[in-house]
Coordinates of C-alpha atoms in Angstrom, one line a residue:
Chain A
M1 CA -18.6 11.5 4.6
H2 CA -22.1 10.5 5.2
N3 CA -23.5 9.1 8.4
P4 CA -23.8 5.3 8.1
E5 CA -27.3 3.9 8.0
K6 CA -26.6 1.5 10.8
K7 CA -26.4 3.3 14.1
S8 CA -23.3 2.5 16.1
G9 CA -24.9 2.2 19.5
L10 CA -23.4 0.9 22.6
I11 CA -21.8 -2.4 23.4
K12 CA -24.7 -4.8 23.3
S13 CA -24.7 -7.6 25.9
S14 CA -25.0 -10.1 23.0
E15 CA -21.6 -9.0 21.7
I16 CA -20.0 -9.6 25.0
T17 CA -21.6 -13.1 25.2
D18 CA -20.3 -13.8 21.7
R19 CA -16.9 -13.0 22.8
D20 CA -17.0 -15.5 25.6
I21 CA -18.2 -18.2 23.2
F22 CA -15.2 -17.4 21.0
R23 CA -12.9 -17.7 23.9
N24 CA -14.4 -21.0 25.0
R25 CA -14.1 -22.4 21.5
R26 CA -10.5 -21.4 21.4
A27 CA -10.0 -23.0 24.8
I28 CA -11.5 -26.3 23.6
I29 CA -9.3 -26.3 20.5
K30 CA -6.2 -25.5 22.5
A31 CA -7.1 -28.2 25.0
S32 CA -7.5 -30.8 22.3
M33 CA -4.2 -29.8 20.8
A34 CA -2.6 -30.2 24.1
L35 CA -4.0 -33.6 24.5
G36 CA -2.2 -34.7 21.4
G37 CA -5.2 -34.8 19.2
G38 CA -3.5 -32.4 17.0
A39 CA -5.0 -30.9 13.9
I40 CA -7.4 -33.7 13.3
A41 CA -9.1 -33.3 16.7
A42 CA -9.1 -29.6 16.3
G43 CA -10.6 -29.9 12.9
S44 CA -13.4 -32.2 14.0
I45 CA -14.3 -30.0 16.9
A46 CA -14.3 -27.0 14.7
G47 CA -16.4 -28.9 12.2
G48 CA -18.8 -30.0 14.9
L49 CA -19.3 -26.4 16.0
A50 CA -20.0 -25.6 12.3
M51 CA -17.6 -22.8 12.3
A52 CA -14.9 -24.0 10.0
N53 CA -14.5 -21.8 7.0
T54 CA -12.2 -23.5 4.7
E55 CA -13.3 -21.5 1.7
T56 CA -11.8 -18.3 2.9
G57 CA -8.9 -19.9 4.6
A58 CA -10.2 -18.4 7.8
G59 CA -9.6 -21.6 9.6
G60 CA -11.7 -23.1 12.4
D61 CA -11.1 -20.5 15.0
N62 CA -13.6 -17.8 14.1
G63 CA -10.9 -15.8 12.4
F64 CA -8.5 -15.7 15.3
Q65 CA -6.0 -18.2 13.7
A66 CA -5.7 -17.9 10.0
T67 CA -4.4 -21.1 8.5
D68 CA -2.6 -19.4 5.5
E69 CA 1.1 -19.8 5.2
L70 CA 2.8 -17.3 7.5
T71 CA 4.8 -14.4 6.0
A72 CA 8.4 -14.6 6.9
K73 CA 9.3 -12.3 9.8
E74 CA 12.0 -10.6 7.8
T75 CA 9.5 -9.7 5.1
A76 CA 6.9 -8.4 7.6
T77 CA 9.5 -6.2 9.4
S78 CA 11.3 -4.9 6.3
Y79 CA 8.5 -4.0 3.8
N80 CA 6.3 -1.5 5.6
N81 CA 4.1 1.5 5.0
F82 CA 4.8 3.9 7.9
Y83 CA 5.0 7.3 6.2
E84 CA 6.2 9.0 9.5
L85 CA 9.5 7.2 8.8
G86 CA 9.4 7.7 5.0
T87 CA 7.4 6.7 2.0
D88 CA 9.7 4.0 0.6
K89 CA 8.8 0.5 1.8
G90 CA 12.4 0.2 3.2
D91 CA 12.3 3.6 5.0
P92 CA 10.5 2.4 8.2
L93 CA 13.2 -0.2 8.9
R94 CA 16.0 2.2 7.8
Y95 CA 14.8 5.0 10.1
A96 CA 13.3 2.8 12.8
N97 CA 15.5 4.3 15.6
R98 CA 14.0 7.8 14.9
L99 CA 10.9 6.6 16.7
V100 CA 11.4 7.1 20.4
T101 CA 9.0 4.9 22.4
E102 CA 10.3 5.6 25.9
P103 CA 8.6 7.2 27.7
W104 CA 5.2 6.6 26.1
S105 CA 1.8 7.7 27.2
V106 CA -1.7 7.6 25.7
V107 CA -4.2 10.4 26.1
I108 CA -7.8 9.1 26.5
D109 CA -10.5 11.7 26.0
G110 CA -13.9 12.5 24.6
E111 CA -17.2 10.7 25.5
C112 CA -16.0 8.6 28.4
D113 CA -16.1 8.7 32.2
K114 CA -12.4 7.8 32.8
P115 CA -10.4 10.2 30.6
G116 CA -6.8 11.1 31.3
T117 CA -3.2 10.6 30.3
Y118 CA -2.2 7.0 30.9
T119 CA 1.4 5.7 30.8
L120 CA 2.1 2.8 28.6
E121 CA 2.3 0.6 31.6
D122 CA -1.1 1.7 32.8
I123 CA -2.5 0.9 29.4
L124 CA -1.0 -2.5 29.0
K125 CA -0.8 -3.9 32.5
P126 CA -4.3 -5.5 33.0
H127 CA -4.2 -7.2 29.6
P128 CA -2.7 -10.7 29.1
T129 CA -1.6 -11.0 25.6
E130 CA -2.4 -13.9 23.2
E131 CA -1.2 -14.8 19.7
R132 CA -3.6 -14.2 16.8
I133 CA -2.8 -15.0 13.2
Y134 CA -4.4 -12.5 10.9
R135 CA -4.3 -11.8 7.2
L136 CA -3.2 -8.2 6.5
R137 CA -4.5 -6.8 3.2
C138 CA -2.9 -3.5 2.0
V139 CA -4.9 -1.2 -0.3
E140 CA -1.9 -1.5 -2.6
A141 CA -3.0 -5.0 -3.4
W142 CA -0.4 -7.0 -1.5
S143 CA -1.0 -9.0 1.6
M144 CA 0.7 -10.8 4.4
V145 CA -0.2 -13.3 7.2
I146 CA 1.2 -12.2 10.5
P147 CA 1.1 -13.7 14.0
W148 CA 0.4 -10.7 16.3
N149 CA 0.6 -10.6 20.0
G150 CA -1.9 -8.5 21.9
F151 CA -5.4 -8.3 23.1
S152 CA -8.9 -7.2 22.1
L153 CA -9.3 -3.4 21.8
A154 CA -12.7 -3.8 23.5
D155 CA -11.1 -4.9 26.7
L156 CA -9.0 -1.7 26.8
L157 CA -11.9 0.6 25.8
K158 CA -14.3 -0.7 28.4
R159 CA -11.8 0.4 31.1
F160 CA -12.4 4.0 30.2
E161 CA -16.2 3.6 30.5
P162 CA -17.4 5.0 27.2
R163 CA -20.7 6.9 27.5
S164 CA -23.8 6.2 25.4
T165 CA -22.9 9.2 23.3
A166 CA -19.7 7.6 22.2
K167 CA -20.5 6.4 18.6
Y168 CA -17.0 6.4 17.3
V169 CA -13.4 5.9 18.4
A170 CA -10.6 8.1 17.0
F171 CA -6.9 7.3 17.1
E172 CA -3.8 9.4 16.6
T173 CA -0.2 8.4 15.9
I174 CA 2.7 10.2 17.6
L175 CA 3.6 13.6 16.2
D176 CA 7.3 14.2 16.4
P177 CA 8.5 16.1 13.3
D178 CA 11.9 16.8 14.9
R179 CA 12.8 13.2 14.9
L180 CA 10.4 11.5 12.4
P181 CA 11.8 12.2 8.9
G182 CA 8.5 11.6 7.1
Q183 CA 6.7 14.2 9.2
R184 CA 8.8 17.0 7.7
S185 CA 7.1 16.5 4.4
R186 CA 3.5 17.3 3.7
V187 CA 2.7 13.9 2.2
L188 CA -0.2 13.6 4.7
D189 CA -1.7 16.1 7.2
W190 CA 0.1 15.0 10.4
P191 CA -0.6 13.5 12.9
Y192 CA -1.9 10.4 11.2
R193 CA -5.5 9.8 12.2
E194 CA -7.8 6.8 12.1
G195 CA -11.2 5.9 13.4
L196 CA -13.7 3.1 13.8
R197 CA -17.4 3.0 14.5
M198 CA -18.0 1.9 18.1
D199 CA -19.3 -1.6 17.1
E200 CA -16.2 -2.1 14.9
A201 CA -13.9 -1.1 17.7
M202 CA -15.7 -3.4 20.1
H203 CA -15.6 -6.4 17.8
P204 CA -13.5 -9.2 19.3
L205 CA -11.3 -9.5 16.2
T206 CA -10.2 -5.8 16.6
M207 CA -7.0 -5.9 18.5
I208 CA -4.2 -3.8 20.0
A209 CA -0.9 -5.4 19.1
T210 CA 2.2 -5.0 21.2
G211 CA 4.2 -7.8 19.6
M212 CA 4.5 -10.0 16.5
Y213 CA 6.2 -13.3 15.9
G214 CA 6.3 -13.8 19.7
E215 CA 8.6 -10.7 20.1
T216 CA 8.1 -7.1 21.1
I217 CA 6.7 -5.2 18.1
P218 CA 9.5 -3.5 16.2
N219 CA 9.4 0.3 15.7
Q220 CA 8.8 0.0 12.0
N221 CA 5.7 -2.0 12.6
G222 CA 4.2 0.5 15.0
A223 CA 5.7 0.2 18.5
P224 CA 4.8 0.3 21.3
L225 CA 1.1 -0.3 20.5
R226 CA -0.9 -0.4 17.4
L227 CA -4.3 -1.3 16.1
V228 CA -5.0 -4.3 14.0
V229 CA -8.3 -4.6 12.2
P230 CA -7.9 -7.6 9.9
W231 CA -11.0 -7.1 7.7
K232 CA -10.0 -3.5 6.7
Y233 CA -7.3 -2.2 4.4
G234 CA -4.0 -2.0 6.3
Y235 CA -3.9 1.8 6.7
K236 CA -6.9 1.6 9.1
S237 CA -4.6 -0.3 11.5
I238 CA -2.9 2.8 12.9
K239 CA 0.5 2.5 14.4
S240 CA 2.3 4.0 17.5
I241 CA -0.9 5.3 19.1
V242 CA -0.7 8.3 21.5
R243 CA -4.3 9.2 21.6
I244 CA -7.7 7.5 21.8
S245 CA -10.8 9.6 21.7
F246 CA -14.5 8.7 22.0
T247 CA -16.5 10.8 19.7
E248 CA -20.2 11.4 18.9
T249 CA -19.6 12.1 15.2
Q250 CA -17.4 10.3 12.6
P251 CA -13.8 11.4 13.1
P252 CA -11.6 12.6 10.2
T253 CA -9.2 10.0 9.0
S254 CA -5.9 10.7 7.3
W255 CA -6.2 9.0 3.9
N256 CA -9.8 10.0 3.6
M257 CA -8.8 13.6 4.2
S258 CA -6.0 13.3 1.6
A259 CA -8.1 11.7 -1.2
P260 CA -11.8 11.1 -0.2
H261 CA -12.8 9.5 -3.5
E262 CA -10.0 6.9 -3.1
Y263 CA -10.2 6.1 0.6
G264 CA -13.5 5.9 2.5
F265 CA -14.0 5.9 6.2
F266 CA -14.9 2.3 6.4
S267 CA -12.2 1.0 4.0
N268 CA -13.4 -2.6 4.3
V269 CA -11.5 -5.0 2.1
N270 CA -13.8 -5.4 -0.9
P271 CA -12.8 -7.0 -4.2
G272 CA -15.9 -5.4 -5.8
V273 CA -14.9 -1.8 -5.1
S274 CA -12.0 -0.9 -7.3
H275 CA -9.4 1.8 -6.5
P276 CA -8.2 4.2 -9.2
R277 CA -4.7 2.7 -9.1
W278 CA -5.1 -0.9 -7.8
S279 CA -7.7 -3.4 -8.8
Q280 CA -8.9 -4.8 -5.5
A281 CA -10.0 -8.1 -7.1
K282 CA -6.7 -9.8 -6.5
E283 CA -3.7 -9.5 -4.2
R284 CA -0.1 -10.5 -4.2
R285 CA 0.5 -12.6 -1.1
L286 CA 3.9 -11.9 0.3
A287 CA 4.5 -15.1 2.1
G288 CA 6.8 -17.5 0.4
K289 CA 10.1 -17.0 -1.4
T290 CA 11.5 -13.5 -1.9
K291 CA 14.8 -14.7 -3.2
G292 CA 16.0 -16.1 -6.5
V293 CA 14.5 -15.8 -10.0
S294 CA 11.7 -18.3 -9.1
S295 CA 10.3 -15.7 -6.6
L296 CA 9.3 -13.7 -9.7
F297 CA 6.8 -16.3 -10.8
A298 CA 3.8 -16.5 -8.6
P299 CA 0.2 -15.7 -9.6
K300 CA -1.9 -13.3 -7.5
I301 CA -4.7 -14.7 -5.4
E302 CA -8.3 -13.7 -5.3
T303 CA -9.2 -11.1 -2.6
Q304 CA -12.0 -12.1 -0.3
L305 CA -14.8 -9.9 0.8
L306 CA -13.9 -8.4 4.2
N307 CA -10.5 -10.1 3.8
G308 CA -12.1 -13.5 4.5
Y309 CA -13.6 -12.4 7.8
A310 CA -17.2 -12.0 6.4
D311 CA -18.5 -14.8 8.7
Q312 CA -17.3 -12.8 11.7
V313 CA -18.0 -9.2 10.7
A314 CA -20.5 -9.0 7.9
S315 CA -23.3 -8.5 10.4
L316 CA -21.8 -5.2 11.4
Y317 CA -22.7 -3.9 8.0
E318 CA -26.2 -5.4 7.6
G319 CA -28.4 -3.2 5.4
M320 CA -25.4 -1.0 4.4
D321 CA -24.4 -0.7 0.8
L322 CA -20.7 -1.4 1.0
K323 CA -20.1 -0.1 -2.4
K324 CA -21.4 3.3 -1.3
F325 CA -19.8 3.2 2.1
Y326 CA -16.4 2.0 1.0
Chain B
M1 CA 19.9 -5.2 -16.1
A2 CA 22.5 -7.7 -14.8
L3 CA 22.5 -5.8 -11.5
L4 CA 18.7 -6.2 -11.4
V5 CA 18.9 -10.0 -11.9
Q6 CA 21.6 -10.2 -9.3
Q7 CA 19.5 -8.2 -6.8
V8 CA 16.6 -10.6 -7.3
Q9 CA 18.9 -13.6 -7.1
T10 CA 20.5 -12.5 -3.8
G11 CA 17.2 -11.3 -2.2
N12 CA 18.3 -7.7 -2.3
A13 CA 15.2 -6.9 -4.3
G14 CA 13.2 -6.8 -1.0
A15 CA 10.0 -8.5 0.1
N16 CA 8.2 -7.9 -3.2
P17 CA 10.6 -8.7 -6.0
I18 CA 8.0 -8.4 -8.7
E19 CA 7.1 -4.9 -7.7
F20 CA 10.9 -4.2 -7.5
V21 CA 11.4 -5.4 -11.1
E22 CA 8.5 -3.4 -12.3
Q23 CA 9.6 -0.2 -10.6
S24 CA 13.2 -0.3 -11.5
T25 CA 12.6 -1.2 -15.2
G26 CA 10.1 1.7 -15.3
E27 CA 12.5 4.2 -13.7
W28 CA 15.3 3.2 -16.1
T29 CA 13.0 3.7 -19.0
L30 CA 12.2 7.2 -17.9
R31 CA 15.9 8.0 -17.2
F32 CA 17.0 6.9 -20.7
L33 CA 14.1 8.6 -22.3
L34 CA 14.9 11.9 -20.7
L35 CA 18.6 11.4 -21.4
S36 CA 17.8 10.9 -25.1
L37 CA 15.8 14.1 -25.1
A38 CA 18.7 15.9 -23.5
A39 CA 21.2 14.9 -26.3
T40 CA 20.4 17.8 -28.6
P41 CA 20.4 20.6 -26.0
V42 CA 23.6 19.2 -24.5
A43 CA 25.2 19.1 -28.0
Q44 CA 24.2 22.6 -28.6
I45 CA 25.5 23.9 -25.3
L46 CA 28.8 22.1 -25.6
K47 CA 28.9 22.7 -29.4
S48 CA 29.9 19.1 -29.8
A49 CA 28.5 16.2 -31.7
W50 CA 29.2 13.4 -29.3
P51 CA 25.8 13.5 -27.5
I52 CA 24.0 13.1 -30.8
R53 CA 26.1 10.1 -31.7
L54 CA 25.1 8.5 -28.3
R55 CA 21.5 9.4 -28.8
R56 CA 20.5 6.3 -30.7
M57 CA 22.0 4.0 -28.2
V58 CA 20.4 5.8 -25.3
G59 CA 17.0 5.7 -27.1
L60 CA 17.4 2.0 -27.7
Y61 CA 18.2 1.5 -24.0
A62 CA 15.0 3.3 -23.2
F63 CA 13.1 1.0 -25.5
F64 CA 14.8 -2.1 -24.1
Y65 CA 13.8 -1.1 -20.5
A66 CA 10.3 -0.2 -21.7
T67 CA 10.0 -3.7 -23.2
A68 CA 11.3 -5.3 -20.0
H69 CA 8.8 -3.1 -18.0
L70 CA 5.9 -4.1 -20.1
L71 CA 6.9 -7.8 -20.0
A72 CA 7.3 -7.6 -16.2
Y73 CA 3.8 -6.2 -16.0
L74 CA 2.2 -8.8 -18.4
V75 CA 4.1 -11.9 -17.3
L76 CA 5.2 -11.4 -13.7
D77 CA 2.5 -9.1 -12.4
Q78 CA -0.6 -10.2 -14.4
Y79 CA 0.6 -13.7 -15.0
L80 CA -0.6 -13.4 -18.6
N81 CA -4.2 -13.1 -17.4
W82 CA -5.5 -11.1 -20.4
R83 CA -8.9 -10.5 -18.8
D84 CA -7.1 -8.7 -15.9
V85 CA -5.0 -6.8 -18.3
L86 CA -8.0 -5.6 -20.3
A87 CA -9.8 -4.7 -17.0
D88 CA -6.8 -2.7 -16.0
L89 CA -6.8 -0.9 -19.4
A90 CA -10.5 -0.2 -19.1
E91 CA -10.3 1.1 -15.5
K92 CA -6.9 2.9 -15.1
P93 CA -5.8 5.8 -17.3
F94 CA -2.2 5.4 -16.1
I95 CA -2.1 1.9 -17.6
V96 CA -3.3 3.3 -20.9
A97 CA -0.7 6.0 -20.8
G98 CA 2.0 3.4 -20.2
F99 CA 0.8 1.2 -23.1
L100 CA 0.6 4.3 -25.3
S101 CA 4.1 5.3 -24.5
F102 CA 5.4 1.8 -25.5
L103 CA 3.4 1.8 -28.7
I104 CA 4.9 5.1 -29.7
M105 CA 8.4 4.0 -28.9
L106 CA 8.0 0.7 -30.9
P107 CA 8.2 2.3 -34.4
L108 CA 10.9 4.6 -33.3
A109 CA 13.1 1.7 -32.2
V110 CA 12.3 -0.2 -35.5
T111 CA 13.3 2.8 -37.6
S112 CA 16.4 3.6 -35.6
N113 CA 18.9 1.8 -38.0
R114 CA 20.9 3.6 -40.7
L115 CA 18.9 2.0 -43.5
A116 CA 15.7 3.4 -42.2
V117 CA 17.2 6.8 -41.7
K118 CA 18.3 6.8 -45.4
R119 CA 15.0 5.4 -46.7
L120 CA 12.7 7.7 -44.8
G121 CA 14.8 10.8 -45.5
K122 CA 13.0 13.9 -44.2
R123 CA 10.1 11.9 -42.8
W124 CA 12.5 10.2 -40.4
K125 CA 12.8 13.4 -38.3
D126 CA 9.0 13.8 -38.2
I127 CA 8.5 10.2 -37.1
H128 CA 11.2 10.6 -34.4
N129 CA 9.7 13.8 -33.0
W130 CA 7.1 11.5 -31.6
V131 CA 9.5 10.7 -28.9
Y132 CA 8.1 13.8 -27.1
F133 CA 4.7 12.2 -26.9
A134 CA 6.2 9.0 -25.7
A135 CA 8.0 10.9 -22.9
V136 CA 4.9 12.9 -21.9
S137 CA 2.8 9.7 -21.9
A138 CA 5.4 7.9 -19.8
L139 CA 5.6 10.7 -17.3
L140 CA 1.8 10.8 -17.0
H141 CA 1.9 7.1 -16.4
Y142 CA 4.3 7.7 -13.5
V143 CA 2.7 10.7 -12.0
W144 CA -0.8 9.1 -12.0
L145 CA 0.3 5.9 -10.3
A146 CA 2.0 7.7 -7.4
K147 CA 0.2 7.3 -4.1
G148 CA 0.8 10.0 -1.5
D149 CA 4.4 10.9 -2.3
R150 CA 4.6 12.6 -5.6
I151 CA 8.0 14.1 -5.2
E152 CA 10.0 11.7 -7.4
P153 CA 7.6 11.7 -10.3
L154 CA 7.5 15.5 -10.1
I155 CA 11.2 15.7 -10.4
Y156 CA 11.1 13.7 -13.6
L157 CA 8.2 15.8 -14.8
L158 CA 10.2 19.0 -14.1
V159 CA 13.2 17.7 -16.1
L160 CA 10.9 16.9 -19.0
L161 CA 9.2 20.3 -18.9
F162 CA 12.6 21.9 -18.8
L163 CA 13.7 20.0 -21.9
L164 CA 10.4 20.8 -23.7
A165 CA 10.7 24.5 -22.7
Y166 CA 14.2 24.6 -24.1
R167 CA 13.1 23.2 -27.4
L168 CA 10.1 25.5 -27.5
T169 CA 12.2 28.7 -26.9
R170 CA 14.7 27.5 -29.6
L171 CA 11.9 26.9 -32.0
L172 CA 10.2 30.2 -31.4
G173 CA 13.5 32.0 -31.4
S174 CA 14.5 30.5 -34.8
S175 CA 11.1 31.1 -36.4
S176 CA 11.0 34.8 -35.4
R177 CA 14.4 35.4 -36.8

């Protein structure tokens, strides 16, 4: 893949400030809710801060709290793409116990001053978790709305003191072919790999999830810790992470390695860039009824540029042709 | 088909029932198509006529599921949005292959009755040999749409190639005699 026009650079102080503002806004809204003002108060504050984005359904919380109807927990935990456990949507739940998450450690390496092997406890301990409701858009043209529990990836990455040479962050999923049934077949070149440009990784919306629906994240959804990048196709949100590397050059990523013309490095949700098998203009929202004949009659919905998070993340790609860098 | 409806009714069709209906009707179409192609070889091997007698019914089952599959795509998936259907046809060869397979099967189903067999005489066999093209097209449709895991489509493809090879060797064998 080509090098993107926009240089990745370091964490700019402005980005950190932005994040604090996001937080404050969240705090204000939460406080108003607590005071009993409810939705009306929250709405007016959001409107006053001119950040409500009703058109995309992004809600008045800078993308952190989607207002779309939630996907049922049973749906989100039984219809999964986690090829390590099998390629059928039901396989991840069926073989969930093949994924052994204890003990768990994460290797941190590459362009940073605090590399090493960290236990799961070391990784998670300093980070209070919060609930964020994100839309999840799969490249297969279906989508869900999921309440995740976790924290911003940036908070974790900063602890390892990335150097100025760190332009990208690479992630790897656990490799355990003896136990994971899917890793015995050559569907993909294992281990599963993903990557983000540094500024994408440092964006406040990019999160590490350790739970969903207020509970510990189930194995089939990527226990014990996974990435969630809501404006990219689902396969970028790598599951069951065992390695995080800071790299100078763009790291190889699994689906891009498997079919480079179909899956780009960026993989931003884009209704204007069609995939050979799935038109990306629309999506089937898996939220409501999944039972009974009436569940068969529901139109698809329009897919939003950057999955409705354009207000938050479009600036990352200023000057970049997103049709070329898909 | 009754089982399919029951699975949807009870929620056993999973989180994406529309995809479930599309996939299962498509798979049953392929199974019956291949089964109908297997009738002649099986009859020859067993030296018995009963597979030939079942062939028409099996072929009509294939057409029935193909129709259900097409309707599932048009009504449930695309919600009769013709612009989206046309865009799909223009962009995706696997959709074209699927349509083509159905269009080939349509006249075969129509001419499957006794009257048509009588009226068409020798031409009936020529027309019904098109079933091979329907099967190849249907298999292309399936192989092309597979994402990373191509094992299942390839198994179907292997069965089809085996059946075609069997015919071809018989054909060559009989012409050289």
